[in-house]
């Protein structure tokens, strides 16, 4: 499971506070994962463990899923600050 040491930190990268950057962040993370899977070719067990962890994080809506924003979770308080988001 040597290849998991390169995949698990991806789950810990937080989403940006600015909602306008969420699409760019999710595209970057998606391309990073795709390039990692194509270049390093992790074993099947590592890929399944990572996909299961990603599914559980996104399914539970803990707020760190980079694929989408859960409808139940509110936006961060700083997302409403015009100094951060801009007008």
PDB file of C-alpha atoms in Angstrom:
ATOM      1  CA  UNK A   1       0.000   0.000   0.000  1.00  0.00           C
ATOM      2  CA  UNK A   2       2.884   2.295  -0.778  1.00  0.00           C
ATOM      3  CA  UNK A   3       0.794   4.211  -3.319  1.00  0.00           C
ATOM      4  CA  UNK A   4      -1.733   5.350  -0.691  1.00  0.00           C
ATOM      5  CA  UNK A   5       0.800   7.745   0.788  1.00  0.00           C
ATOM      6  CA  UNK A   6       0.353   9.882  -2.354  1.00  0.00           C
ATOM      7  CA  UNK A   7      -3.433   9.611  -2.464  1.00  0.00           C
ATOM      8  CA  UNK A   8      -4.590  10.091   1.134  1.00  0.00           C
ATOM      9  CA  UNK A   9      -3.239  13.662   1.573  1.00  0.00           C
ATOM     10  CA  UNK A  10      -5.499  14.690  -1.325  1.00  0.00           C
ATOM     11  CA  UNK A  11      -8.488  14.063   0.946  1.00  0.00           C
ATOM     12  CA  UNK A  12      -7.104  16.479   3.550  1.00  0.00           C
ATOM     13  CA  UNK A  13      -6.734  19.500   1.252  1.00  0.00           C
ATOM     14  CA  UNK A  14      -9.484  21.922   2.279  1.00  0.00           C
ATOM     15  CA  UNK A  15     -11.850  23.586  -0.150  1.00  0.00           C
ATOM     16  CA  UNK A  16     -11.282  27.314  -0.666  1.00  0.00           C
ATOM     17  CA  UNK A  17     -13.478  29.695   1.289  1.00  0.00           C
ATOM     18  CA  UNK A  18     -14.426  31.616  -1.823  1.00  0.00           C
ATOM     19  CA  UNK A  19     -17.327  29.796  -3.546  1.00  0.00           C
ATOM     20  CA  UNK A  20     -16.196  31.174  -6.904  1.00  0.00           C
ATOM     21  CA  UNK A  21     -13.024  29.070  -6.643  1.00  0.00           C
ATOM     22  CA  UNK A  22     -14.758  25.767  -5.914  1.00  0.00           C
ATOM     23  CA  UNK A  23     -15.055  24.842  -9.599  1.00  0.00           C
ATOM     24  CA  UNK A  24     -11.376  25.582 -10.254  1.00  0.00           C
ATOM     25  CA  UNK A  25     -10.404  23.614  -7.154  1.00  0.00           C
ATOM     26  CA  UNK A  26     -12.491  20.601  -8.136  1.00  0.00           C
ATOM     27  CA  UNK A  27     -11.094  20.657 -11.688  1.00  0.00           C
ATOM     28  CA  UNK A  28      -7.524  20.838 -10.366  1.00  0.00           C
ATOM     29  CA  UNK A  29      -8.109  17.977  -7.947  1.00  0.00           C
ATOM     30  CA  UNK A  30      -9.807  15.893 -10.630  1.00  0.00           C
ATOM     31  CA  UNK A  31      -6.966  16.410 -13.090  1.00  0.00           C
ATOM     32  CA  UNK A  32      -4.409  15.690 -10.362  1.00  0.00           C
ATOM     33  CA  UNK A  33      -6.101  12.388  -9.530  1.00  0.00           C
ATOM     34  CA  UNK A  34      -6.481  11.455 -13.187  1.00  0.00           C
ATOM     35  CA  UNK A  35      -2.828  12.199 -13.941  1.00  0.00           C
ATOM     36  CA  UNK A  36      -1.743  10.329 -10.816  1.00  0.00           C
ATOM     37  CA  UNK A  37      -3.764   7.268 -11.770  1.00  0.00           C
ATOM     38  CA  UNK A  38      -2.426   7.315 -15.333  1.00  0.00           C
ATOM     39  CA  UNK A  39       1.214   7.942 -14.411  1.00  0.00           C
ATOM     40  CA  UNK A  40       1.723   5.906 -11.229  1.00  0.00           C
ATOM     41  CA  UNK A  41      -0.831   3.141 -11.909  1.00  0.00           C
ATOM     42  CA  UNK A  42      -1.602   2.304  -8.270  1.00  0.00           C
ATOM     43  CA  UNK A  43      -2.576  -1.220  -7.345  1.00  0.00           C
ATOM     44  CA  UNK A  44      -6.230  -2.178  -7.382  1.00  0.00           C
ATOM     45  CA  UNK A  45      -6.477  -2.403  -3.605  1.00  0.00           C
ATOM     46  CA  UNK A  46      -5.067   1.106  -3.120  1.00  0.00           C
ATOM     47  CA  UNK A  47      -7.384   2.550  -5.750  1.00  0.00           C
ATOM     48  CA  UNK A  48     -10.412   0.861  -4.168  1.00  0.00           C
ATOM     49  CA  UNK A  49      -9.461   2.020  -0.664  1.00  0.00           C
ATOM     50  CA  UNK A  50      -9.035   5.594  -1.901  1.00  0.00           C
ATOM     51  CA  UNK A  51     -12.316   5.575  -3.835  1.00  0.00           C
ATOM     52  CA  UNK A  52     -14.131   4.152  -0.809  1.00  0.00           C
ATOM     53  CA  UNK A  53     -12.683   6.902   1.419  1.00  0.00           C
ATOM     54  CA  UNK A  54     -13.624   9.542  -1.143  1.00  0.00           C
ATOM     55  CA  UNK A  55     -17.152   8.146  -1.401  1.00  0.00           C
ATOM     56  CA  UNK A  56     -17.595   8.092   2.388  1.00  0.00           C
ATOM     57  CA  UNK A  57     -16.361  11.669   2.792  1.00  0.00           C
ATOM     58  CA  UNK A  58     -18.608  12.960   0.005  1.00  0.00           C
ATOM     59  CA  UNK A  59     -21.597  10.882   1.104  1.00  0.00           C
ATOM     60  CA  UNK A  60     -21.403  12.036   4.714  1.00  0.00           C
ATOM     61  CA  UNK A  61     -21.215  15.743   3.676  1.00  0.00           C
ATOM     62  CA  UNK A  62     -18.491  16.643   6.145  1.00  0.00           C
ATOM     63  CA  UNK A  63     -17.708  19.658   3.979  1.00  0.00           C
ATOM     64  CA  UNK A  64     -14.356  18.531   2.613  1.00  0.00           C
ATOM     65  CA  UNK A  65     -15.611  16.832  -0.555  1.00  0.00           C
ATOM     66  CA  UNK A  66     -13.999  18.522  -3.522  1.00  0.00           C
ATOM     67  CA  UNK A  67     -16.451  17.101  -6.061  1.00  0.00           C
ATOM     68  CA  UNK A  68     -19.510  19.145  -5.067  1.00  0.00           C
ATOM     69  CA  UNK A  69     -21.008  21.269  -2.295  1.00  0.00           C
ATOM     70  CA  UNK A  70     -23.573  19.491  -0.154  1.00  0.00           C
ATOM     71  CA  UNK A  71     -26.968  21.183  -0.068  1.00  0.00           C
ATOM     72  CA  UNK A  72     -27.362  20.555   3.668  1.00  0.00           C
ATOM     73  CA  UNK A  73     -24.130  22.217   4.721  1.00  0.00           C
ATOM     74  CA  UNK A  74     -24.196  26.019   4.921  1.00  0.00           C
ATOM     75  CA  UNK A  75     -21.596  28.231   3.345  1.00  0.00           C
ATOM     76  CA  UNK A  76     -18.716  29.313   5.597  1.00  0.00           C
ATOM     77  CA  UNK A  77     -19.313  32.595   7.417  1.00  0.00           C
ATOM     78  CA  UNK A  78     -16.379  34.213   5.626  1.00  0.00           C
ATOM     79  CA  UNK A  79     -17.979  33.392   2.252  1.00  0.00           C
ATOM     80  CA  UNK A  80     -20.434  36.240   2.830  1.00  0.00           C
ATOM     81  CA  UNK A  81     -17.651  38.749   3.502  1.00  0.00           C
ATOM     82  CA  UNK A  82     -17.362  41.121   0.498  1.00  0.00           C
ATOM     83  CA  UNK A  83     -13.658  41.536   1.187  1.00  0.00           C
ATOM     84  CA  UNK A  84     -13.068  37.859   0.416  1.00  0.00           C
ATOM     85  CA  UNK A  85     -15.659  37.133  -2.234  1.00  0.00           C
ATOM     86  CA  UNK A  86     -15.680  40.486  -3.995  1.00  0.00           C
ATOM     87  CA  UNK A  87     -18.616  42.120  -5.671  1.00  0.00           C
TER      88      UNK A  87
END
